[in-house]
Amino acid sequence: MIATQHFSPSFLRRVAQLLSVEGKQHLRRMFVLSLICGVIRGLALVAFLPGAASLVSGDPVWGLRFSQWLLVLALVACISAVLEYFLAIANYSVAIDVVASIHLKIGQRVSRLPLGYFKPQSAGEFSRLVSRQMLILGESFAHMYSPMIMHACTMLVLLIGTWVWAPTMGLILSATVPVVVLAAYLANRCERRSSALTDPPNREVASRLVEFAQNQAILRACGKAQAFQPLEAAINTSERRSSKALWWGLLGQLINGTAAQNVAVLAMVLAVGVGTGLQDPVATIVFIGIMLRFTTILNEIGQLGMGVQASQPLLEQVFELLDEPIIEDPERTRRITEPGAIAMRNVSFSYTKDCPVLRDVSFAFPPHSFNAIVGPSGSGKTTIARLIARFYPVDHGEVLVGGVRVEEQALAQLMSQLAWVFQDVYLYDDTLRANILVGNPHASEEQLRHAARLAGVEEIIQRLPQGWDTPVGEGGRALSGGERQRVSIARAILKDAPIVLFDEATSALDPANEQRVVQALEYLRQRSTLVVIAHKLSTIESADNIVVLNDQGRISQQGTHEELLHQDGTYQQFWQRRHAAQGWSLT
């Protein structure tokens, strides 16, 4: 019953999906070797019965004398040792492959999930999923699945052998199976209950820990670094749930352990009382030993089942992630007809139902044009850039990049046309050189230095102790915000994509860094279509087309800076406010 629960065909098919081609071969090898080793172990235990009978009687049993049975047992032991050596290799090969494959599949899946899937707690959940829990999963493949199969085969062979040798003995052994399996089932339910109690609060603790670590600057500024209430609450909840779960786990262990021992004692009493086909005390002791071994096997199956159960929530979490709908590539992709062109036609979009962000937005940006999107906060400026990159599917209308609808392009094809400079730049915990090469890993040294010079990164390199090979730290913490922005611009220059999206890239920069960005814009507009989302209107005065959004997510105006400046409307009000603010000073 336990084996059926954990090794059903559907379960094995799902597990096989997690493996590489080579891993599937290792899994098949593990399964076959587990069956063979289990059968051999069972035959070795059965061989003790005629061997003991031959020892007692001095006569051959089943055509073999006692000394010959010893040779049979020695041969079986040697064969079993060799096969179990290769089985151990197969087990570890499967464990290593499944961990590596799951990491790869999760990475591939995450890269194609819509951005709406990700929530504030996602970082903690993913961190826990691919670290500690992944080790638990690897351990279950290395040490639990194969022994369960092997013990089940050993038990079956031993049952058949005892029925053939002495039906009374076979009946006694068979009668113990339902009781021990029932106990294992109840213990398994206890373990499930224990996991259900601990898993949600543990995920919450992991998420809060990541949140606590990432927001140290804000917490310290507010004097909350020593006592982060959400983290403390999550830990307290986890401790309370863990205490309850401990009792459930203890109950499961108690049921599983005591049931096997009590059944073994009862079976041995019955064996001695009713006879087992062995008319000698020595032979009866052999049966008692087999009985103990049989119940031990049943108990181990239950224990392994509980261990495997501990990995089930992780597998379910992995399967749930891998079953999430992703951004699919079309069966047939269309070739780009207008490299660098961008258009939206009657696009409406909302992050949540009945709360639209964009309403009936339409515009067309020709290749090699400089375009800007302005509007109040929350008007949908960044959302337009996200829809151009197909981070989300639109609710209505269509988005075209390169003259082709984004849904008719492979994701890799679409991404190859775009370079993005974010407001909040994230740098990998690697060298400065490696972070710029993200834009084009195959760039030459000359191209790399050209991009760095245009983006103003050369100034940074000259003052860093290790130059190009200086580690920038996690998130680029070794650099200032403006310096990270320059690295991001260097990436975009190095990629040399037909379209470059600037998402409020100058909103928090000092004048020197802002001037660098403006110079980079002038360079890029000669080679690419620029879409700049800007709060500082001074950076977009030379734009060929400015799209103005109102607070309802609709386009209220379009035109050049001069055209919009002479029209009554949102843009003119923005400009007048910005111009008036330039004269402000603190006294």
Coordinates of C-alpha atoms in Angstrom, one line a residue:
M1 CA 0.0 0.0 0.0
I2 CA 2.8 2.4 0.9
A3 CA 4.8 1.5 -2.2
T4 CA 1.7 2.0 -4.4
Q5 CA 1.2 5.4 -2.9
H6 CA 4.7 6.7 -3.6
F7 CA 5.5 4.7 -6.7
S8 CA 2.3 4.9 -8.8
P9 CA 2.9 5.1 -12.5
S10 CA 1.7 8.8 -12.6
F11 CA 4.2 9.6 -9.8
L12 CA 7.1 7.9 -11.6
R13 CA 6.2 9.7 -14.8
R14 CA 6.2 13.1 -13.0
V15 CA 9.6 12.3 -11.4
A16 CA 10.9 11.2 -14.8
Q17 CA 10.0 14.6 -16.2
L18 CA 12.4 16.2 -13.7
L19 CA 15.4 14.2 -15.1
S20 CA 17.7 14.7 -18.0
V21 CA 17.9 12.0 -20.7
E22 CA 20.9 10.6 -18.9
G23 CA 19.1 10.9 -15.6
K24 CA 16.2 8.8 -16.9
Q25 CA 18.6 6.1 -17.9
H26 CA 20.0 6.1 -14.4
L27 CA 16.5 6.0 -13.0
R28 CA 15.6 2.9 -15.1
R29 CA 18.9 1.3 -14.0
M30 CA 18.1 2.1 -10.4
F31 CA 14.6 0.6 -10.7
V32 CA 15.8 -2.6 -12.3
L33 CA 18.8 -3.1 -9.9
S34 CA 16.5 -2.4 -7.0
L35 CA 14.1 -5.2 -8.2
I36 CA 17.0 -7.6 -8.8
C37 CA 18.7 -6.9 -5.4
G38 CA 15.3 -7.2 -3.6
V39 CA 14.7 -10.6 -5.2
I40 CA 18.2 -11.8 -4.4
R41 CA 17.8 -10.7 -0.7
G42 CA 14.5 -12.5 -0.5
L43 CA 16.0 -15.7 -2.0
A44 CA 18.8 -15.5 0.5
L45 CA 16.4 -15.4 3.4
V46 CA 14.3 -18.2 1.9
A47 CA 17.5 -20.3 1.5
F48 CA 18.0 -20.3 5.3
L49 CA 14.9 -22.5 5.7
P50 CA 16.1 -25.5 3.7
G51 CA 19.6 -24.9 4.9
A52 CA 18.5 -25.0 8.6
A53 CA 16.4 -28.2 7.8
S54 CA 19.5 -29.8 6.2
L55 CA 21.6 -28.9 9.3
V56 CA 19.1 -30.4 11.7
S57 CA 18.4 -33.6 9.7
G58 CA 21.8 -34.2 8.1
D59 CA 20.0 -35.1 4.9
P60 CA 19.9 -33.1 1.6
V61 CA 17.0 -30.7 1.3
W62 CA 15.9 -29.8 -2.2
G63 CA 18.8 -31.8 -3.5
L64 CA 21.5 -29.8 -1.5
R65 CA 23.4 -30.6 1.7
F66 CA 24.0 -28.1 4.4
S67 CA 27.6 -27.3 3.1
Q68 CA 26.2 -26.7 -0.3
W69 CA 23.5 -24.4 1.0
L70 CA 26.3 -22.4 2.7
L71 CA 28.0 -22.1 -0.7
V72 CA 24.7 -21.0 -2.2
L73 CA 24.4 -18.3 0.5
A74 CA 28.0 -17.2 0.0
L75 CA 27.5 -17.0 -3.8
V76 CA 24.3 -15.0 -3.3
A77 CA 26.1 -12.7 -0.9
C78 CA 28.8 -12.0 -3.4
I79 CA 26.4 -11.3 -6.3
S80 CA 24.3 -9.1 -4.0
A81 CA 27.4 -7.1 -2.9
V82 CA 28.4 -6.4 -6.5
L83 CA 24.9 -5.5 -7.6
E84 CA 24.3 -3.2 -4.7
Y85 CA 27.6 -1.4 -5.4
F86 CA 26.3 -0.5 -8.9
L87 CA 22.9 0.3 -7.4
A88 CA 24.5 2.8 -5.0
I89 CA 26.2 4.5 -8.0
A90 CA 22.8 4.6 -9.8
N91 CA 21.1 6.1 -6.7
Y92 CA 23.6 8.9 -6.3
S93 CA 23.6 9.5 -10.1
V94 CA 19.8 9.9 -10.0
A95 CA 20.0 12.2 -6.9
I96 CA 22.7 14.4 -8.5
D97 CA 20.9 14.6 -11.8
V98 CA 17.5 15.4 -10.3
V99 CA 18.9 18.3 -8.2
A100 CA 20.8 19.7 -11.2
S101 CA 17.8 19.2 -13.6
I102 CA 15.4 20.8 -11.2
H103 CA 17.6 23.8 -10.7
L104 CA 17.8 24.1 -14.5
K105 CA 14.1 23.6 -15.1
I106 CA 13.1 26.0 -12.4
G107 CA 15.5 28.6 -13.9
Q108 CA 14.1 28.1 -17.4
R109 CA 10.5 28.2 -16.1
V110 CA 11.1 31.3 -14.0
S111 CA 12.6 33.1 -17.1
R112 CA 9.3 32.6 -19.0
L113 CA 6.8 33.3 -16.2
P114 CA 4.7 36.4 -16.5
L115 CA 5.8 39.1 -14.1
G116 CA 2.4 38.9 -12.4
Y117 CA 3.4 35.6 -10.9
F118 CA 6.1 37.1 -8.7
K119 CA 5.2 38.4 -5.3
P120 CA 7.2 40.0 -2.5
Q121 CA 7.7 36.7 -0.8
S122 CA 8.8 34.9 -4.0
A123 CA 12.5 35.5 -3.3
G124 CA 12.4 33.7 0.1
E125 CA 10.3 30.9 -1.3
F126 CA 12.7 30.3 -4.3
S127 CA 15.7 30.6 -2.0
R128 CA 14.3 27.9 0.3
L129 CA 13.2 25.8 -2.6
V130 CA 16.6 25.6 -4.4
S131 CA 18.7 25.3 -1.3
R132 CA 17.8 23.3 1.9
Q133 CA 14.7 21.6 0.5
M134 CA 16.6 20.6 -2.7
L135 CA 19.1 18.7 -0.5
I136 CA 16.2 16.9 1.2
L137 CA 15.0 15.8 -2.2
G138 CA 18.4 14.7 -3.3
E139 CA 18.7 12.6 -0.1
S140 CA 15.4 10.9 -0.7
F141 CA 16.6 9.8 -4.2
A142 CA 19.9 8.7 -2.9
H143 CA 18.8 6.8 0.2
M144 CA 15.0 6.2 0.3
Y145 CA 13.3 5.4 -3.1
S146 CA 15.6 2.5 -4.0
P147 CA 15.5 0.8 -0.6
M148 CA 11.7 1.0 -0.6
I149 CA 11.6 -0.9 -3.9
M150 CA 14.2 -3.4 -2.7
H151 CA 12.4 -4.1 0.6
A152 CA 9.1 -4.5 -1.1
C153 CA 10.6 -7.1 -3.5
T154 CA 12.4 -8.9 -0.6
M155 CA 9.1 -9.0 1.3
L156 CA 7.2 -10.5 -1.7
V157 CA 9.8 -13.2 -2.4
L158 CA 10.0 -14.1 1.3
L159 CA 6.2 -14.5 1.4
I160 CA 6.2 -16.7 -1.6
G161 CA 9.1 -18.8 -0.3
T162 CA 7.5 -19.4 3.1
W163 CA 4.2 -20.4 1.5
V164 CA 6.0 -22.9 -0.6
W165 CA 8.1 -24.2 2.3
A166 CA 5.3 -24.3 5.0
P167 CA 1.9 -22.8 4.3
T168 CA 1.3 -22.2 8.1
M169 CA 4.5 -20.1 8.2
G170 CA 3.4 -18.2 5.0
L171 CA 0.0 -17.6 6.6
I172 CA 1.5 -16.2 9.8
L173 CA 3.8 -13.9 7.8
S174 CA 1.0 -12.8 5.5
A175 CA -1.2 -12.0 8.4
T176 CA 1.3 -9.5 9.7
V177 CA 1.4 -7.5 6.5
P178 CA -2.1 -5.7 6.7
V179 CA -1.5 -4.7 10.3
V180 CA 1.9 -3.3 9.7
V181 CA 0.8 -1.6 6.5
L182 CA -2.2 -0.1 8.3
A183 CA 0.2 1.2 11.0
A184 CA 2.5 2.6 8.3
Y185 CA -0.4 4.3 6.6
L186 CA -1.5 6.0 9.9
A187 CA 2.1 7.0 10.6
N188 CA 2.2 8.4 7.1
R189 CA -0.9 10.5 7.8
C190 CA 0.7 11.8 10.9
E191 CA 3.8 12.8 8.9
R192 CA 1.6 14.6 6.4
R193 CA -0.1 16.5 9.2
S194 CA 3.3 17.4 10.6
S195 CA 4.4 18.7 7.2
A196 CA 1.2 20.6 6.7
L197 CA 1.8 22.4 10.0
T198 CA 5.4 23.4 9.4
D199 CA 5.8 24.1 5.7
P200 CA 3.7 27.3 5.4
P201 CA 5.2 29.1 8.4
N202 CA 8.7 28.0 7.4
R203 CA 8.2 29.5 3.9
E204 CA 7.0 32.7 5.6
V205 CA 10.1 32.8 7.8
A206 CA 12.3 32.4 4.8
S207 CA 10.5 35.3 3.0
R208 CA 10.7 37.5 6.0
L209 CA 14.4 36.8 6.5
V210 CA 15.1 37.9 2.9
E211 CA 13.0 41.0 3.4
F212 CA 14.8 41.8 6.6
A213 CA 18.2 41.4 4.9
Q214 CA 17.3 43.4 1.8
N215 CA 15.8 46.4 3.7
Q216 CA 18.5 46.9 6.3
A217 CA 19.0 50.6 5.2
I218 CA 15.4 51.5 5.7
L219 CA 15.0 49.5 8.9
R220 CA 18.1 51.1 10.5
A221 CA 17.0 54.6 9.5
C222 CA 13.7 53.9 11.2
G223 CA 15.4 52.3 14.3
K224 CA 13.8 48.9 13.6
A225 CA 16.9 46.9 12.7
Q226 CA 16.9 45.2 16.2
A227 CA 13.3 44.2 16.2
F228 CA 11.6 43.5 12.9
Q229 CA 8.0 42.7 14.0
P230 CA 6.9 40.7 10.8
L231 CA 10.0 38.5 11.2
E232 CA 9.4 37.9 14.9
A233 CA 5.8 37.1 14.3
A234 CA 6.7 34.6 11.6
I235 CA 9.3 33.0 13.9
N236 CA 6.8 32.7 16.7
T237 CA 4.2 31.2 14.5
S238 CA 6.8 28.7 13.1
E239 CA 7.8 27.7 16.6
R240 CA 4.2 27.1 17.7
R241 CA 3.5 25.1 14.6
S242 CA 6.8 23.1 15.0
S243 CA 5.8 22.1 18.5
K244 CA 2.5 20.7 17.3
A245 CA 4.2 19.1 14.4
L246 CA 6.7 17.4 16.7
W247 CA 3.9 15.7 18.5
W248 CA 2.4 14.5 15.3
G249 CA 5.7 13.2 14.1
L250 CA 6.3 11.4 17.4
L251 CA 2.9 9.8 17.2
G252 CA 3.7 8.5 13.7
Q253 CA 7.0 7.1 14.9
L254 CA 5.3 5.5 17.9
I255 CA 2.6 3.9 15.7
N256 CA 5.1 2.6 13.2
G257 CA 7.6 1.2 15.7
T258 CA 5.3 -0.4 18.2
A259 CA 3.0 -2.0 15.7
A260 CA 5.9 -3.9 14.0
Q261 CA 7.3 -5.0 17.4
N262 CA 4.0 -6.2 18.8
V263 CA 3.1 -8.0 15.6
A264 CA 6.5 -9.7 15.6
V265 CA 6.1 -11.0 19.2
L266 CA 2.5 -12.2 18.5
A267 CA 3.6 -14.0 15.3
M268 CA 6.4 -15.7 17.1
V269 CA 4.1 -16.9 19.9
L270 CA 1.7 -18.3 17.3
A271 CA 4.6 -19.9 15.4
V272 CA 5.8 -21.8 18.5
G273 CA 2.2 -22.7 19.5
V274 CA 0.8 -24.0 16.3
G275 CA 3.9 -25.3 14.6
T276 CA 5.6 -24.0 11.4
G277 CA 6.5 -27.2 9.6
L278 CA 9.9 -27.2 11.4
Q279 CA 10.0 -30.0 13.9
D280 CA 13.2 -29.0 15.6
P281 CA 13.9 -26.2 18.0
V282 CA 16.9 -24.9 15.9
A283 CA 14.7 -24.7 12.8
T284 CA 12.0 -22.9 14.8
I285 CA 14.6 -20.4 16.0
V286 CA 15.6 -19.9 12.3
F287 CA 11.9 -19.1 11.5
I288 CA 11.8 -16.7 14.5
G289 CA 14.8 -14.9 13.0
I290 CA 13.2 -14.8 9.6
M291 CA 10.0 -13.5 11.3
L292 CA 12.0 -10.7 13.0
R293 CA 13.7 -9.9 9.7
F294 CA 10.3 -9.8 7.9
T295 CA 8.8 -7.4 10.4
T296 CA 12.0 -5.3 10.4
I297 CA 11.6 -5.0 6.6
L298 CA 8.0 -3.9 7.0
N299 CA 9.0 -1.4 9.6
E300 CA 11.8 0.0 7.4
I301 CA 9.3 0.4 4.5
G302 CA 7.2 2.4 6.9
Q303 CA 10.1 4.5 8.0
L304 CA 11.3 5.1 4.5
G305 CA 7.7 6.0 3.5
M306 CA 7.7 8.7 6.2
G307 CA 11.1 9.9 5.0
V308 CA 9.8 10.0 1.4
Q309 CA 6.7 11.8 2.6
A310 CA 8.9 14.6 3.9
S311 CA 10.1 15.3 0.3
Q312 CA 6.5 15.2 -1.1
P313 CA 5.7 18.9 -0.3
L314 CA 8.9 19.9 -2.1
L315 CA 8.0 17.8 -5.2
E316 CA 4.5 19.2 -5.2
Q317 CA 5.9 22.7 -5.0
V318 CA 8.3 22.0 -7.9
F319 CA 5.4 20.4 -9.9
E320 CA 3.2 23.4 -9.1
L321 CA 5.9 25.8 -10.3
L322 CA 6.5 23.8 -13.5
D323 CA 2.8 23.6 -14.2
E324 CA 2.4 27.4 -14.1
P325 CA 1.4 28.9 -17.4
I326 CA 4.3 30.6 -19.2
I327 CA 4.8 32.9 -22.1
E328 CA 4.7 30.4 -24.9
D329 CA 6.5 30.8 -28.2
P330 CA 4.2 30.5 -31.3
E331 CA 4.4 27.4 -33.4
R332 CA 5.3 29.5 -36.4
T333 CA 7.2 32.8 -35.9
R334 CA 7.0 35.7 -38.3
R335 CA 10.1 37.5 -39.6
I336 CA 10.7 41.1 -38.6
T337 CA 9.5 43.5 -41.3
E338 CA 10.4 46.9 -39.7
P339 CA 13.5 46.5 -37.4
G340 CA 13.2 49.1 -34.6
A341 CA 9.6 50.0 -35.1
I342 CA 7.1 50.0 -32.2
A343 CA 3.4 50.3 -32.2
M344 CA 0.4 49.9 -29.9
R345 CA -3.1 49.6 -31.3
N346 CA -6.1 50.2 -29.0
V347 CA -4.3 48.6 -26.0
S348 CA -6.0 48.2 -22.7
F349 CA -4.4 46.5 -19.7
S350 CA -5.0 45.9 -16.0
Y351 CA -2.9 44.1 -13.4
T352 CA -6.0 43.1 -11.5
K353 CA -9.5 42.6 -12.7
D354 CA -11.7 45.7 -12.9
C355 CA -8.8 48.0 -12.2
P356 CA -7.5 49.1 -15.7
V357 CA -4.1 50.8 -15.9
L358 CA -4.1 51.6 -19.6
R359 CA -7.2 52.4 -21.7
D360 CA -7.3 52.3 -25.5
V361 CA -3.6 53.4 -26.0
S362 CA -2.4 53.7 -29.6
F363 CA 0.8 55.1 -31.0
A364 CA 3.5 54.3 -33.5
F365 CA 7.2 54.9 -33.1
P366 CA 9.2 54.6 -36.4
P367 CA 12.7 53.1 -36.5
H368 CA 15.6 55.3 -35.3
S369 CA 13.3 57.8 -33.6
F370 CA 13.6 59.3 -30.2
N371 CA 10.4 58.9 -28.3
A372 CA 9.3 59.8 -24.8
I373 CA 6.5 58.8 -22.5
V374 CA 5.5 61.2 -19.7
G375 CA 2.6 61.4 -17.3
P376 CA 1.8 61.5 -13.6
S377 CA 2.8 58.7 -11.3
G378 CA 0.5 55.6 -11.8
S379 CA -0.5 56.6 -15.3
G380 CA 1.0 53.5 -16.9
K381 CA 4.3 54.7 -18.3
T382 CA 6.4 51.8 -17.1
T383 CA 3.5 49.4 -17.9
I384 CA 3.8 50.4 -21.6
A385 CA 7.5 49.5 -21.6
R386 CA 6.6 46.1 -19.9
L387 CA 4.0 45.4 -22.5
I388 CA 6.5 46.2 -25.3
A389 CA 8.8 43.6 -23.8
R390 CA 5.8 41.2 -23.4
F391 CA 6.3 40.9 -19.7
Y392 CA 2.5 40.7 -19.5
P393 CA -0.2 39.8 -22.0
V394 CA -2.5 42.7 -23.0
D395 CA -6.2 42.5 -22.2
H396 CA -7.2 44.1 -25.5
G397 CA -5.5 45.4 -28.6
E398 CA -2.1 44.5 -29.9
V399 CA 1.5 45.4 -29.4
L400 CA 3.9 45.3 -32.4
V401 CA 7.7 45.3 -32.3
G402 CA 9.6 45.3 -35.5
G403 CA 6.3 45.4 -37.4
V404 CA 5.1 42.0 -36.0
R405 CA 2.8 41.3 -33.1
V406 CA 4.8 40.3 -30.0
E407 CA 2.6 37.1 -29.7
E408 CA 3.8 36.0 -33.1
Q409 CA 7.5 36.2 -32.1
A410 CA 9.6 33.8 -30.1
L411 CA 10.6 35.3 -26.7
A412 CA 14.3 35.1 -27.6
Q413 CA 13.6 36.8 -30.9
L414 CA 11.7 39.6 -29.1
M415 CA 14.4 40.0 -26.4
S416 CA 17.1 40.2 -29.0
Q417 CA 15.5 43.5 -30.3
L418 CA 15.4 45.1 -26.9
A419 CA 17.8 46.7 -24.5
W420 CA 16.5 48.1 -21.2
V421 CA 18.0 50.6 -18.8
F422 CA 16.0 50.4 -15.5
Q423 CA 15.6 53.0 -12.9
D424 CA 16.7 50.6 -10.2
V425 CA 19.8 48.8 -11.7
Y426 CA 20.7 45.4 -10.4
L427 CA 24.3 44.2 -10.9
Y428 CA 25.4 40.6 -10.3
D429 CA 27.9 39.7 -7.6
D430 CA 30.7 39.5 -10.2
T431 CA 33.3 41.8 -11.7
L432 CA 32.6 45.0 -13.4
R433 CA 33.7 43.5 -16.7
A434 CA 31.3 40.5 -16.4
N435 CA 28.4 42.8 -15.5
I436 CA 28.9 44.9 -18.7
L437 CA 29.3 41.8 -20.8
V438 CA 25.8 40.7 -19.8
G439 CA 24.7 42.9 -22.7
N440 CA 26.8 40.9 -25.2
P441 CA 28.9 38.0 -23.8
H442 CA 30.6 37.6 -27.2
A443 CA 31.8 41.2 -27.5
S444 CA 35.4 42.0 -28.3
E445 CA 37.7 43.9 -26.0
E446 CA 37.5 46.9 -28.3
Q447 CA 33.6 46.9 -28.2
L448 CA 33.7 46.5 -24.5
R449 CA 36.0 49.5 -24.0
H450 CA 34.0 51.6 -26.5
A451 CA 30.7 51.0 -24.6
A452 CA 32.4 51.8 -21.3
R453 CA 33.9 55.0 -22.7
L454 CA 30.5 56.2 -24.0
A455 CA 28.7 55.4 -20.8
G456 CA 31.4 57.0 -18.6
V457 CA 32.4 53.7 -17.0
E458 CA 36.1 54.3 -17.8
E459 CA 36.2 57.0 -15.0
I460 CA 34.9 54.4 -12.5
I461 CA 37.5 51.8 -13.7
Q462 CA 40.4 54.1 -13.3
R463 CA 39.7 54.7 -9.6
L464 CA 38.8 51.1 -8.7
P465 CA 41.6 49.0 -7.1
Q466 CA 41.3 46.1 -9.5
G467 CA 40.0 48.0 -12.5
W468 CA 37.9 45.9 -14.8
D469 CA 38.2 42.9 -12.5
T470 CA 36.9 44.7 -9.4
P471 CA 33.9 42.8 -7.8
V472 CA 30.9 45.0 -7.5
G473 CA 29.2 43.1 -4.7
E474 CA 25.6 41.7 -4.6
G475 CA 23.3 44.1 -6.4
G476 CA 26.3 46.4 -7.2
R477 CA 26.5 47.7 -3.6
A478 CA 30.2 48.6 -4.2
L479 CA 29.1 51.3 -6.6
S480 CA 26.9 54.4 -6.2
G481 CA 23.5 54.6 -7.8
G482 CA 24.8 56.8 -10.6
E483 CA 27.7 54.5 -11.3
R484 CA 25.4 51.5 -11.5
Q485 CA 23.3 53.4 -14.0
R486 CA 26.4 54.0 -16.1
V487 CA 27.1 50.3 -16.1
S488 CA 23.5 49.6 -17.2
I489 CA 23.9 52.1 -20.0
A490 CA 27.1 50.4 -21.1
R491 CA 25.3 47.1 -21.3
A492 CA 22.7 48.7 -23.5
I493 CA 25.3 50.2 -25.8
L494 CA 27.2 46.9 -26.0
K495 CA 24.1 45.0 -26.9
D496 CA 23.5 47.3 -29.8
A497 CA 19.8 46.4 -30.0
P498 CA 17.4 48.0 -32.4
I499 CA 15.3 49.3 -29.5
V500 CA 16.4 50.8 -26.2
L501 CA 13.9 51.4 -23.3
F502 CA 15.0 53.9 -20.7
D503 CA 12.7 53.6 -17.6
E504 CA 13.1 56.9 -15.7
A505 CA 16.9 56.4 -15.8
T506 CA 17.7 60.0 -14.8
S507 CA 15.0 60.6 -12.1
A508 CA 17.5 60.3 -9.1
L509 CA 20.8 61.2 -10.7
D510 CA 23.0 64.2 -9.9
P511 CA 23.8 66.7 -12.7
A512 CA 27.1 65.0 -13.7
N513 CA 25.6 61.6 -14.0
E514 CA 22.5 63.0 -15.8
Q515 CA 24.8 64.6 -18.3
R516 CA 26.4 61.2 -19.0
V517 CA 23.0 59.7 -19.6
V518 CA 22.0 62.5 -22.0
Q519 CA 25.2 62.0 -24.0
A520 CA 24.5 58.2 -24.1
L521 CA 21.0 59.0 -25.4
E522 CA 22.4 61.1 -28.2
Y523 CA 24.7 58.2 -29.2
L524 CA 22.0 55.6 -29.1
R525 CA 19.4 57.6 -31.0
Q526 CA 21.7 57.4 -34.0
R527 CA 21.6 53.6 -33.9
S528 CA 18.4 52.6 -32.2
T529 CA 14.8 53.5 -31.5
L530 CA 14.7 55.2 -28.1
V531 CA 11.7 55.0 -25.8
V532 CA 12.4 57.2 -22.7
I533 CA 10.1 57.2 -19.7
A534 CA 11.0 60.5 -18.0
H535 CA 10.1 62.8 -15.1
K536 CA 12.8 65.3 -16.0
L537 CA 11.4 66.9 -19.1
S538 CA 14.8 68.6 -19.8
T539 CA 16.2 65.2 -21.0
I540 CA 13.5 64.8 -23.7
E541 CA 13.3 68.2 -25.3
S542 CA 14.9 66.9 -28.5
A543 CA 12.5 63.9 -28.7
D544 CA 10.8 63.3 -32.1
N545 CA 7.6 62.3 -30.4
I546 CA 6.3 62.7 -26.9
V547 CA 3.3 60.6 -25.6
V548 CA 1.5 62.2 -22.7
L549 CA -0.6 60.0 -20.4
N550 CA -3.3 61.3 -18.1
D551 CA -4.1 59.8 -14.7
Q552 CA -6.7 57.6 -16.3
G553 CA -4.2 55.7 -18.4
R554 CA -5.3 57.3 -21.6
I555 CA -3.2 59.3 -24.1
S556 CA -4.1 62.9 -23.7
Q557 CA -1.5 64.4 -26.1
Q558 CA 1.2 63.5 -28.6
G559 CA 3.7 65.6 -30.4
T560 CA 7.1 67.2 -30.2
H561 CA 8.3 69.3 -27.3
E562 CA 7.6 72.6 -29.1
E563 CA 4.2 71.5 -30.3
L564 CA 3.1 70.3 -26.8
L565 CA 4.5 73.4 -25.1
H566 CA 2.2 75.6 -27.1
Q567 CA -0.9 73.5 -26.4
D568 CA -3.1 73.8 -23.4
G569 CA -2.8 70.5 -21.6
T570 CA -1.0 68.2 -19.2
Y571 CA 2.4 68.6 -20.8
Q572 CA 2.3 72.4 -20.7
Q573 CA 1.4 72.2 -17.0
F574 CA 4.2 69.8 -16.3
W575 CA 6.7 72.1 -18.0
Q576 CA 5.5 75.2 -16.2
R577 CA 5.8 73.4 -12.8
R578 CA 9.2 72.1 -13.5
H579 CA 10.4 75.5 -14.8
A580 CA 9.0 77.2 -11.7
A581 CA 10.7 74.6 -9.4
Q582 CA 14.1 75.4 -10.9
G583 CA 14.1 78.7 -9.0
W584 CA 13.4 77.1 -5.6
S585 CA 16.0 77.2 -2.9
L586 CA 16.3 76.0 0.7
T587 CA 16.8 78.8 3.3

